[in-house]
Amino acid sequence: MLAAFTFNTAENLPIGLLEPVSEDLGVSLSAVGLLVTGYGATVAVSSLPLTHAVRAVPRRHVLTGLLAALVVSSLVAALATSYGLLLAARLLTALAQALFWAVMGPVAVGLFPPAVRGRVVGALSVAGSLALVLGVPAGNWLGGRSGWQLPVALPAALGLVSLVTIALALPTTPPERGNAGRGTRPDARRFGIVLAAGTLSATGAFTGYTYVVELLGDVSGFSSGSVSALFVGFGGACLVGVTVTGALLDRFPQATLTVAVATQAVGMLGLCAAGGDRVAAVVFLALLGGALGPVFMTTQNAMLHCAPGRTDIALAANSGLYNAGIAAGAALGGLVLPLTGVAGTFLVGGLLTVGACAVLLGGRLSLRAPKSGV
């Protein structure tokens, strides 16, 4: 959980530090923005091949190596005096995170009975969501008072604690011998349905969410200070969403995914239709926040059940495609924005999310349909 919190904090810290980094290193804001977009693209591209490459390595060794990479890359980033070195350090962190999310799930749930896998996945997701509620705001606050280098270095300390704990306490066993190495109910069709719905949902979410600041400011009329407060509330809604969903995952693994995607669709379309009303905007923003975390969490949980082969490969495929959906959504929103305005990005994103719901519901009907001749 600490490692999940640390990786998510390291990933999102630059979002609030773009201006000080830009001023200190003498590069444009768009160039510094590549620290975020390049990170996501690296995770999307490298998750599956990296997981395949280490498929036979004991997970204790893999996780300690990944945390060592996080420690080193965080220190290098904090000490960087050039943009190129900072970017290289960020890409090293992204490579470590790409593999971390693939192997962390099976390792964690493998320590517990299969009946409580959903609760374990929920606990890990709560830790990751806390990065948005606590880690990133704390880093931004510290960066405003001490410079961007100190908050960028802090993940090194947290990563070192995680590294030592895992190195000392986690059993050294081959990946295939863990009780979470294979899906509990392998189903190639269900696997494909969840992958498609998750990717479509991520694309829809980030088609609009990438430009939520513009919506809240230009359409809803909130001040910049109010928007910052709303982002804290958004993170809080995400935390509540994953907490509630995690408690229900073991009992309703399929329904929780469908409900999360449907809630995201309502939030997106509501912001498009009623974003001009401040009260309605806050309500629909909370619904969107309460759904974003659970959507990814429930797809990851589904991979542990329906993976047709190894769960780490399935999780890597899901993480990679989800990050690809994020990148595609941001790009699509950029194309839609000048044509329809910011509200239009939420309309398009909401319709894509409705499409994800249709994939899930259609998939459930097809999976339940009787076979010919029966």
mmCIF file of C-alpha atoms in Angstrom:
data_model
loop_
_atom_site.group_PDB
_atom_site.id
_atom_site.type_symbol
_atom_site.label_atom_id
_atom_site.label_comp_id
_atom_site.label_asym_id
_atom_site.label_seq_id
_atom_site.Cartn_x
_atom_site.Cartn_y
_atom_site.Cartn_z
ATOM 1 C CA MET A 1 0.000 0.000 0.000
ATOM 2 C CA LEU A 2 2.839 2.397 0.796
ATOM 3 C CA ALA A 3 4.509 1.554 -2.509
ATOM 4 C CA ALA A 4 1.248 2.172 -4.391
ATOM 5 C CA PHE A 5 0.837 5.518 -2.627
ATOM 6 C CA THR A 6 4.440 6.462 -3.446
ATOM 7 C CA PHE A 7 4.283 5.538 -7.128
ATOM 8 C CA ASN A 8 1.001 7.424 -7.645
ATOM 9 C CA THR A 9 2.374 10.462 -5.835
ATOM 10 C CA ALA A 10 5.550 10.436 -7.934
ATOM 11 C CA GLU A 11 3.481 10.125 -11.121
ATOM 12 C CA ASN A 12 1.199 13.092 -10.428
ATOM 13 C CA LEU A 13 3.506 15.507 -8.559
ATOM 14 C CA PRO A 14 4.653 17.433 -11.670
ATOM 15 C CA ILE A 15 1.078 18.522 -12.448
ATOM 16 C CA GLY A 16 1.218 21.061 -9.639
ATOM 17 C CA LEU A 17 4.880 21.960 -10.155
ATOM 18 C CA LEU A 18 4.861 22.845 -13.851
ATOM 19 C CA GLU A 19 5.488 26.561 -13.416
ATOM 20 C CA PRO A 20 8.409 26.378 -10.921
ATOM 21 C CA VAL A 21 10.098 23.660 -12.975
ATOM 22 C CA SER A 22 9.593 25.700 -16.146
ATOM 23 C CA GLU A 23 11.086 28.820 -14.563
ATOM 24 C CA ASP A 24 13.994 27.040 -12.895
ATOM 25 C CA LEU A 25 15.099 25.019 -15.932
ATOM 26 C CA GLY A 26 14.261 27.691 -18.505
ATOM 27 C CA VAL A 27 11.899 25.624 -20.669
ATOM 28 C CA SER A 28 8.312 26.151 -21.795
ATOM 29 C CA LEU A 29 5.266 24.903 -19.918
ATOM 30 C CA SER A 30 4.396 22.624 -22.824
ATOM 31 C CA ALA A 31 7.837 21.029 -22.609
ATOM 32 C CA VAL A 32 7.401 20.461 -18.886
ATOM 33 C CA GLY A 33 3.981 18.983 -19.664
ATOM 34 C CA LEU A 34 5.805 16.171 -21.443
ATOM 35 C CA LEU A 35 6.916 15.022 -17.989
ATOM 36 C CA VAL A 36 3.286 13.951 -17.522
ATOM 37 C CA THR A 37 2.250 12.873 -21.020
ATOM 38 C CA GLY A 38 5.548 11.110 -21.709
ATOM 39 C CA TYR A 39 5.150 9.266 -18.422
ATOM 40 C CA GLY A 40 1.713 7.935 -19.374
ATOM 41 C CA ALA A 41 2.809 6.981 -22.866
ATOM 42 C CA THR A 42 5.789 5.065 -21.465
ATOM 43 C CA VAL A 43 3.533 3.110 -19.089
ATOM 44 C CA ALA A 44 1.136 2.308 -21.931
ATOM 45 C CA VAL A 45 3.842 1.021 -24.265
ATOM 46 C CA SER A 46 6.081 -0.840 -21.813
ATOM 47 C CA SER A 47 3.689 -2.597 -19.395
ATOM 48 C CA LEU A 48 3.195 -5.790 -21.392
ATOM 49 C CA PRO A 49 6.735 -6.356 -22.733
ATOM 50 C CA LEU A 50 8.357 -5.670 -19.361
ATOM 51 C CA THR A 51 5.994 -8.060 -17.596
ATOM 52 C CA HIS A 52 6.724 -10.747 -20.155
ATOM 53 C CA ALA A 53 10.467 -10.200 -19.775
ATOM 54 C CA VAL A 54 10.442 -10.848 -15.998
ATOM 55 C CA ARG A 55 7.779 -13.564 -16.012
ATOM 56 C CA ALA A 56 10.121 -16.110 -14.354
ATOM 57 C CA VAL A 57 11.794 -13.816 -11.793
ATOM 58 C CA PRO A 58 10.673 -14.155 -8.130
ATOM 59 C CA ARG A 59 8.386 -11.250 -7.296
ATOM 60 C CA ARG A 60 10.333 -10.184 -4.214
ATOM 61 C CA HIS A 61 13.331 -9.524 -6.450
ATOM 62 C CA VAL A 62 11.204 -7.730 -9.053
ATOM 63 C CA LEU A 63 9.516 -5.446 -6.523
ATOM 64 C CA THR A 64 12.736 -4.548 -4.719
ATOM 65 C CA GLY A 65 14.328 -3.751 -8.072
ATOM 66 C CA LEU A 66 11.402 -1.551 -9.084
ATOM 67 C CA LEU A 67 11.485 0.325 -5.791
ATOM 68 C CA ALA A 68 15.246 0.772 -6.135
ATOM 69 C CA ALA A 69 14.614 2.303 -9.562
ATOM 70 C CA LEU A 70 12.023 4.630 -8.000
ATOM 71 C CA VAL A 71 14.466 5.726 -5.296
ATOM 72 C CA VAL A 72 17.279 6.393 -7.784
ATOM 73 C CA SER A 73 15.069 8.140 -10.361
ATOM 74 C CA SER A 74 13.487 10.388 -7.710
ATOM 75 C CA LEU A 75 16.901 11.472 -6.429
ATOM 76 C CA VAL A 76 18.207 12.067 -9.954
ATOM 77 C CA ALA A 77 15.092 14.112 -10.797
ATOM 78 C CA ALA A 78 15.513 16.247 -7.668
ATOM 79 C CA LEU A 79 19.179 16.908 -8.485
ATOM 80 C CA ALA A 80 18.611 17.531 -12.207
ATOM 81 C CA THR A 81 19.984 20.800 -13.534
ATOM 82 C CA SER A 82 18.774 20.247 -17.098
ATOM 83 C CA TYR A 83 15.448 19.384 -18.641
ATOM 84 C CA GLY A 84 16.890 16.365 -20.454
ATOM 85 C CA LEU A 85 18.122 14.753 -17.239
ATOM 86 C CA LEU A 86 14.798 15.422 -15.502
ATOM 87 C CA LEU A 87 12.882 13.856 -18.395
ATOM 88 C CA ALA A 88 15.161 10.799 -18.383
ATOM 89 C CA ALA A 89 14.609 10.342 -14.639
ATOM 90 C CA ARG A 90 10.848 10.596 -15.116
ATOM 91 C CA LEU A 91 10.882 7.975 -17.854
ATOM 92 C CA LEU A 92 12.819 5.611 -15.574
ATOM 93 C CA THR A 93 10.125 6.058 -12.918
ATOM 94 C CA ALA A 94 7.470 5.376 -15.574
ATOM 95 C CA LEU A 95 9.168 2.123 -16.606
ATOM 96 C CA ALA A 96 9.247 1.020 -12.969
ATOM 97 C CA GLN A 97 5.589 1.914 -12.457
ATOM 98 C CA ALA A 98 4.523 0.127 -15.644
ATOM 99 C CA LEU A 99 5.848 -3.147 -14.248
ATOM 100 C CA PHE A 100 4.857 -2.408 -10.639
ATOM 101 C CA TRP A 101 1.110 -2.315 -11.358
ATOM 102 C CA ALA A 102 1.317 -5.595 -13.260
ATOM 103 C CA VAL A 103 3.080 -7.635 -10.547
ATOM 104 C CA MET A 104 1.840 -5.887 -7.414
ATOM 105 C CA GLY A 105 -1.748 -7.168 -7.641
ATOM 106 C CA PRO A 106 -1.020 -10.907 -7.842
ATOM 107 C CA VAL A 107 1.628 -10.594 -5.115
ATOM 108 C CA ALA A 108 -0.704 -8.792 -2.702
ATOM 109 C CA VAL A 109 -3.823 -10.897 -3.252
ATOM 110 C CA GLY A 110 -1.697 -14.055 -3.231
ATOM 111 C CA LEU A 111 -1.023 -13.463 0.467
ATOM 112 C CA PHE A 112 -4.747 -13.873 1.267
ATOM 113 C CA PRO A 113 -7.539 -16.392 0.568
ATOM 114 C CA PRO A 114 -9.272 -16.005 -2.839
ATOM 115 C CA ALA A 115 -12.554 -15.066 -1.120
ATOM 116 C CA VAL A 116 -11.168 -11.668 -0.051
ATOM 117 C CA ARG A 117 -9.319 -10.679 -3.231
ATOM 118 C CA GLY A 118 -11.670 -7.789 -3.846
ATOM 119 C CA ARG A 119 -10.970 -6.285 -0.452
ATOM 120 C CA VAL A 120 -7.221 -6.540 -1.025
ATOM 121 C CA VAL A 121 -7.525 -4.834 -4.414
ATOM 122 C CA GLY A 122 -9.702 -2.204 -2.735
ATOM 123 C CA ALA A 123 -7.068 -1.554 -0.045
ATOM 124 C CA LEU A 124 -4.374 -1.076 -2.695
ATOM 125 C CA SER A 125 -6.650 1.286 -4.632
ATOM 126 C CA VAL A 126 -7.381 3.309 -1.500
ATOM 127 C CA ALA A 127 -3.628 3.743 -1.015
ATOM 128 C CA GLY A 128 -3.246 4.870 -4.619
ATOM 129 C CA SER A 129 -6.144 7.311 -4.294
ATOM 130 C CA LEU A 130 -4.647 8.804 -1.145
ATOM 131 C CA ALA A 131 -1.847 10.065 -3.371
ATOM 132 C CA LEU A 132 -4.341 12.455 -4.998
ATOM 133 C CA VAL A 133 -5.896 13.496 -1.699
ATOM 134 C CA LEU A 134 -2.746 13.773 0.446
ATOM 135 C CA GLY A 135 0.470 13.127 -1.466
ATOM 136 C CA VAL A 136 0.082 15.501 -4.407
ATOM 137 C CA PRO A 137 -1.469 18.435 -2.434
ATOM 138 C CA ALA A 138 1.245 18.068 0.232
ATOM 139 C CA GLY A 139 3.932 18.022 -2.448
ATOM 140 C CA ASN A 140 2.490 21.091 -4.135
ATOM 141 C CA TRP A 141 2.302 22.935 -0.802
ATOM 142 C CA LEU A 142 5.895 22.026 0.005
ATOM 143 C CA GLY A 143 7.043 22.980 -3.484
ATOM 144 C CA GLY A 144 5.587 26.434 -3.083
ATOM 145 C CA ARG A 145 7.690 26.999 0.038
ATOM 146 C CA SER A 146 10.940 25.180 -0.616
ATOM 147 C CA GLY A 147 11.221 24.807 -4.396
ATOM 148 C CA TRP A 148 10.207 21.876 -6.582
ATOM 149 C CA GLN A 149 13.264 19.737 -5.806
ATOM 150 C CA LEU A 150 12.300 18.695 -2.268
ATOM 151 C CA PRO A 151 8.837 17.280 -3.041
ATOM 152 C CA VAL A 152 10.258 15.484 -6.082
ATOM 153 C CA ALA A 153 12.852 13.851 -3.814
ATOM 154 C CA LEU A 154 10.384 12.735 -1.116
ATOM 155 C CA PRO A 155 9.215 9.593 -2.985
ATOM 156 C CA ALA A 156 12.786 8.338 -2.641
ATOM 157 C CA ALA A 157 12.405 8.198 1.155
ATOM 158 C CA LEU A 158 9.012 6.494 1.021
ATOM 159 C CA GLY A 159 10.233 4.117 -1.670
ATOM 160 C CA LEU A 160 13.223 3.146 0.468
ATOM 161 C CA VAL A 161 10.920 2.217 3.361
ATOM 162 C CA SER A 162 8.844 0.053 1.025
ATOM 163 C CA LEU A 163 11.953 -1.506 -0.502
ATOM 164 C CA VAL A 164 13.388 -2.565 2.866
ATOM 165 C CA THR A 165 10.048 -3.904 4.093
ATOM 166 C CA ILE A 166 9.445 -6.007 0.985
ATOM 167 C CA ALA A 167 13.056 -7.220 0.834
ATOM 168 C CA LEU A 168 12.869 -8.445 4.434
ATOM 169 C CA ALA A 169 9.298 -9.709 4.698
ATOM 170 C CA LEU A 170 8.013 -10.916 1.323
ATOM 171 C CA PRO A 171 8.557 -14.654 0.607
ATOM 172 C CA THR A 172 10.768 -15.552 -2.343
ATOM 173 C CA THR A 173 8.689 -17.840 -4.545
ATOM 174 C CA PRO A 174 8.499 -18.347 -8.329
ATOM 175 C CA PRO A 175 5.596 -16.367 -9.841
ATOM 176 C CA GLU A 176 3.779 -19.467 -11.101
ATOM 177 C CA ARG A 177 3.616 -20.941 -7.601
ATOM 178 C CA GLY A 178 1.601 -18.089 -6.105
ATOM 179 C CA ASN A 179 -2.119 -18.774 -5.552
ATOM 180 C CA ALA A 180 -3.012 -15.679 -7.575
ATOM 181 C CA GLY A 181 -0.852 -16.500 -10.592
ATOM 182 C CA ARG A 182 -3.864 -17.648 -12.613
ATOM 183 C CA GLY A 183 -7.433 -16.409 -12.901
ATOM 184 C CA THR A 184 -10.042 -18.015 -10.664
ATOM 185 C CA ARG A 185 -12.481 -18.337 -13.593
ATOM 186 C CA PRO A 186 -10.518 -18.053 -16.861
ATOM 187 C CA ASP A 187 -12.710 -16.655 -19.620
ATOM 188 C CA ALA A 188 -11.180 -15.251 -22.802
ATOM 189 C CA ARG A 189 -14.432 -13.577 -23.899
ATOM 190 C CA ARG A 190 -14.959 -11.853 -20.573
ATOM 191 C CA PHE A 191 -11.295 -10.821 -20.622
ATOM 192 C CA GLY A 192 -11.756 -9.142 -24.005
ATOM 193 C CA ILE A 193 -14.987 -7.440 -22.933
ATOM 194 C CA VAL A 194 -13.400 -5.944 -19.812
ATOM 195 C CA LEU A 195 -10.338 -4.758 -21.751
ATOM 196 C CA ALA A 196 -12.498 -3.085 -24.397
ATOM 197 C CA ALA A 197 -14.827 -1.449 -21.872
ATOM 198 C CA GLY A 198 -11.968 -0.231 -19.680
ATOM 199 C CA THR A 199 -10.076 1.289 -22.598
ATOM 200 C CA LEU A 200 -13.207 2.973 -23.970
ATOM 201 C CA SER A 201 -14.062 4.281 -20.501
ATOM 202 C CA ALA A 202 -10.574 5.757 -20.014
ATOM 203 C CA THR A 203 -10.724 7.405 -23.431
ATOM 204 C CA GLY A 204 -14.110 8.915 -22.626
ATOM 205 C CA ALA A 205 -13.113 10.110 -19.174
ATOM 206 C CA PHE A 206 -9.992 11.948 -20.281
ATOM 207 C CA THR A 207 -11.574 13.422 -23.407
ATOM 208 C CA GLY A 208 -13.353 15.751 -20.993
ATOM 209 C CA TYR A 209 -11.436 15.575 -17.716
ATOM 210 C CA THR A 210 -8.254 16.862 -19.366
ATOM 211 C CA TYR A 211 -10.070 20.190 -19.784
ATOM 212 C CA VAL A 212 -12.058 20.240 -16.538
ATOM 213 C CA VAL A 213 -10.237 23.364 -15.313
ATOM 214 C CA GLU A 214 -11.511 25.269 -18.347
ATOM 215 C CA LEU A 215 -15.031 23.973 -17.765
ATOM 216 C CA LEU A 216 -15.107 24.932 -14.099
ATOM 217 C CA GLY A 217 -13.646 28.373 -14.820
ATOM 218 C CA ASP A 218 -15.202 29.381 -18.126
ATOM 219 C CA VAL A 219 -18.568 27.591 -17.961
ATOM 220 C CA SER A 220 -19.283 27.206 -14.239
ATOM 221 C CA GLY A 221 -17.661 30.529 -13.317
ATOM 222 C CA PHE A 222 -15.548 29.345 -10.376
ATOM 223 C CA SER A 223 -12.489 31.349 -9.357
ATOM 224 C CA SER A 224 -9.021 29.785 -9.561
ATOM 225 C CA GLY A 225 -8.968 29.363 -5.779
ATOM 226 C CA SER A 226 -12.324 27.600 -5.837
ATOM 227 C CA VAL A 227 -11.140 25.310 -8.614
ATOM 228 C CA SER A 228 -8.183 24.236 -6.463
ATOM 229 C CA ALA A 229 -10.561 23.420 -3.618
ATOM 230 C CA LEU A 230 -12.787 21.484 -5.993
ATOM 231 C CA PHE A 231 -9.810 19.373 -7.040
ATOM 232 C CA VAL A 232 -9.232 18.395 -3.425
ATOM 233 C CA GLY A 233 -12.911 17.468 -3.229
ATOM 234 C CA PHE A 234 -12.549 15.516 -6.460
ATOM 235 C CA GLY A 235 -9.734 13.489 -4.911
ATOM 236 C CA GLY A 236 -11.864 12.941 -1.820
ATOM 237 C CA ALA A 237 -14.733 11.648 -3.964
ATOM 238 C CA CYS A 238 -12.312 9.279 -5.682
ATOM 239 C CA LEU A 239 -11.182 7.991 -2.284
ATOM 240 C CA VAL A 240 -14.781 7.457 -1.151
ATOM 241 C CA GLY A 241 -15.572 5.691 -4.419
ATOM 242 C CA VAL A 242 -12.746 3.164 -4.178
ATOM 243 C CA THR A 243 -13.437 2.587 -0.469
ATOM 244 C CA VAL A 244 -17.116 1.789 -1.022
ATOM 245 C CA THR A 245 -16.465 -0.218 -4.189
ATOM 246 C CA GLY A 246 -13.666 -2.201 -2.548
ATOM 247 C CA ALA A 247 -16.059 -3.361 0.161
ATOM 248 C CA LEU A 248 -18.451 -4.699 -2.506
ATOM 249 C CA LEU A 249 -15.992 -6.198 -5.012
ATOM 250 C CA ASP A 250 -15.996 -9.729 -3.604
ATOM 251 C CA ARG A 251 -19.805 -9.938 -3.532
ATOM 252 C CA PHE A 252 -20.605 -8.161 -6.815
ATOM 253 C CA PRO A 253 -17.477 -8.239 -9.037
ATOM 254 C CA GLN A 254 -19.333 -7.650 -12.334
ATOM 255 C CA ALA A 255 -22.018 -5.259 -11.090
ATOM 256 C CA THR A 256 -19.478 -2.922 -9.453
ATOM 257 C CA LEU A 257 -17.682 -2.432 -12.783
ATOM 258 C CA THR A 258 -20.908 -1.684 -14.645
ATOM 259 C CA VAL A 259 -22.118 0.732 -11.949
ATOM 260 C CA ALA A 260 -18.763 2.548 -11.890
ATOM 261 C CA VAL A 261 -18.773 3.057 -15.677
ATOM 262 C CA ALA A 262 -22.431 4.136 -15.630
ATOM 263 C CA THR A 263 -21.709 6.643 -12.849
ATOM 264 C CA GLN A 264 -18.846 8.057 -14.891
ATOM 265 C CA ALA A 265 -21.193 8.486 -17.867
ATOM 266 C CA VAL A 266 -23.719 10.374 -15.708
ATOM 267 C CA GLY A 267 -20.976 12.631 -14.347
ATOM 268 C CA MET A 268 -19.591 13.424 -17.810
ATOM 269 C CA LEU A 269 -22.937 14.088 -19.471
ATOM 270 C CA GLY A 270 -24.174 16.026 -16.435
ATOM 271 C CA LEU A 271 -21.175 18.367 -16.584
ATOM 272 C CA CYS A 272 -21.880 18.919 -20.274
ATOM 273 C CA ALA A 273 -25.597 19.627 -19.815
ATOM 274 C CA ALA A 274 -25.607 21.463 -16.469
ATOM 275 C CA GLY A 275 -22.037 22.689 -16.031
ATOM 276 C CA GLY A 276 -23.234 26.292 -16.082
ATOM 277 C CA ASP A 277 -24.979 25.790 -12.738
ATOM 278 C CA ARG A 278 -22.434 25.773 -9.914
ATOM 279 C CA VAL A 279 -24.325 23.421 -7.617
ATOM 280 C CA ALA A 280 -24.967 20.956 -10.422
ATOM 281 C CA ALA A 281 -21.337 21.202 -11.527
ATOM 282 C CA VAL A 282 -20.125 20.250 -8.038
ATOM 283 C CA VAL A 283 -22.535 17.300 -7.879
ATOM 284 C CA PHE A 284 -21.578 15.907 -11.268
ATOM 285 C CA LEU A 285 -17.872 16.519 -10.636
ATOM 286 C CA ALA A 286 -18.193 14.466 -7.441
ATOM 287 C CA LEU A 287 -19.895 11.662 -9.383
ATOM 288 C CA LEU A 288 -17.084 11.705 -11.933
ATOM 289 C CA GLY A 289 -14.470 11.625 -9.164
ATOM 290 C CA GLY A 290 -16.308 8.836 -7.368
ATOM 291 C CA ALA A 291 -16.235 6.736 -10.544
ATOM 292 C CA LEU A 292 -12.754 7.287 -12.028
ATOM 293 C CA GLY A 293 -10.842 5.331 -9.392
ATOM 294 C CA PRO A 294 -13.357 2.467 -9.151
ATOM 295 C CA VAL A 295 -13.418 1.930 -12.926
ATOM 296 C CA PHE A 296 -9.720 1.066 -13.069
ATOM 297 C CA MET A 297 -9.875 -0.832 -9.770
ATOM 298 C CA THR A 298 -12.774 -3.010 -10.902
ATOM 299 C CA THR A 299 -11.138 -3.810 -14.250
ATOM 300 C CA GLN A 300 -7.962 -4.850 -12.402
ATOM 301 C CA ASN A 301 -10.028 -7.036 -10.100
ATOM 302 C CA ALA A 302 -11.760 -8.599 -13.109
ATOM 303 C CA MET A 303 -8.358 -9.501 -14.564
ATOM 304 C CA LEU A 304 -7.600 -11.562 -11.441
ATOM 305 C CA HIS A 305 -10.742 -13.591 -12.085
ATOM 306 C CA CYS A 306 -11.114 -13.919 -15.859
ATOM 307 C CA ALA A 307 -7.469 -13.864 -17.050
ATOM 308 C CA PRO A 308 -7.199 -16.657 -19.644
ATOM 309 C CA GLY A 309 -3.518 -17.115 -18.762
ATOM 310 C CA ARG A 310 -1.245 -15.538 -16.174
ATOM 311 C CA THR A 311 -2.759 -12.741 -14.126
ATOM 312 C CA ASP A 312 0.345 -10.553 -14.298
ATOM 313 C CA ILE A 313 0.202 -10.535 -18.105
ATOM 314 C CA ALA A 314 -3.527 -9.774 -17.974
ATOM 315 C CA LEU A 315 -2.977 -6.924 -15.511
ATOM 316 C CA ALA A 316 -0.172 -5.529 -17.682
ATOM 317 C CA ALA A 317 -2.454 -5.588 -20.735
ATOM 318 C CA ASN A 318 -5.212 -3.847 -18.791
ATOM 319 C CA SER A 319 -2.891 -1.170 -17.382
ATOM 320 C CA GLY A 320 -1.249 -0.568 -20.751
ATOM 321 C CA LEU A 321 -4.542 -0.200 -22.609
ATOM 322 C CA TYR A 322 -6.018 1.991 -19.876
ATOM 323 C CA ASN A 323 -3.058 4.363 -20.138
ATOM 324 C CA ALA A 324 -3.354 4.269 -23.922
ATOM 325 C CA GLY A 325 -6.999 5.269 -23.465
ATOM 326 C CA ILE A 326 -5.940 8.202 -21.280
ATOM 327 C CA ALA A 327 -3.538 9.430 -23.960
ATOM 328 C CA ALA A 328 -6.119 8.923 -26.719
ATOM 329 C CA GLY A 329 -8.765 10.755 -24.701
ATOM 330 C CA ALA A 330 -6.533 13.756 -24.092
ATOM 331 C CA ALA A 331 -5.706 13.900 -27.806
ATOM 332 C CA LEU A 332 -9.349 13.541 -28.836
ATOM 333 C CA GLY A 333 -10.381 16.277 -26.408
ATOM 334 C CA GLY A 334 -7.785 18.550 -27.972
ATOM 335 C CA LEU A 335 -9.377 17.977 -31.381
ATOM 336 C CA VAL A 336 -12.930 18.483 -30.118
ATOM 337 C CA LEU A 337 -12.235 21.574 -27.987
ATOM 338 C CA PRO A 338 -11.795 24.153 -30.798
ATOM 339 C CA LEU A 339 -14.788 22.733 -32.677
ATOM 340 C CA THR A 340 -17.430 22.517 -29.949
ATOM 341 C CA GLY A 341 -16.040 24.281 -26.900
ATOM 342 C CA VAL A 342 -15.190 22.711 -23.580
ATOM 343 C CA ALA A 343 -18.713 21.403 -22.946
ATOM 344 C CA GLY A 344 -18.438 19.419 -26.167
ATOM 345 C CA THR A 345 -15.436 17.499 -24.852
ATOM 346 C CA PHE A 346 -17.589 16.237 -21.973
ATOM 347 C CA LEU A 347 -20.398 15.346 -24.381
ATOM 348 C CA VAL A 348 -18.064 13.271 -26.559
ATOM 349 C CA GLY A 349 -16.424 11.740 -23.497
ATOM 350 C CA GLY A 350 -19.797 10.917 -21.986
ATOM 351 C CA LEU A 351 -20.987 9.236 -25.180
ATOM 352 C CA LEU A 352 -17.813 7.132 -25.303
ATOM 353 C CA THR A 353 -18.460 6.110 -21.698
ATOM 354 C CA VAL A 354 -22.035 5.158 -22.618
ATOM 355 C CA GLY A 355 -20.432 2.998 -25.305
ATOM 356 C CA ALA A 356 -18.338 1.311 -22.605
ATOM 357 C CA CYS A 357 -21.554 0.587 -20.663
ATOM 358 C CA ALA A 358 -23.069 -0.932 -23.798
ATOM 359 C CA VAL A 359 -20.022 -3.178 -24.232
ATOM 360 C CA LEU A 360 -20.357 -4.427 -20.651
ATOM 361 C CA LEU A 361 -24.117 -4.963 -20.783
ATOM 362 C CA GLY A 362 -23.987 -6.555 -24.225
ATOM 363 C CA GLY A 363 -21.164 -8.785 -23.079
ATOM 364 C CA ARG A 364 -23.116 -9.961 -20.043
ATOM 365 C CA LEU A 365 -26.124 -10.794 -22.217
ATOM 366 C CA SER A 366 -23.980 -12.710 -24.713
ATOM 367 C CA LEU A 367 -22.208 -14.606 -21.956
ATOM 368 C CA ARG A 368 -25.553 -15.613 -20.417
ATOM 369 C CA ALA A 369 -27.220 -16.528 -23.711
ATOM 370 C CA PRO A 370 -27.805 -20.283 -24.133
ATOM 371 C CA LYS A 371 -25.636 -22.038 -26.644
ATOM 372 C CA SER A 372 -27.265 -23.319 -29.848
ATOM 373 C CA GLY A 373 -28.871 -26.699 -29.436
ATOM 374 C CA VAL A 374 -29.102 -26.388 -25.625
#
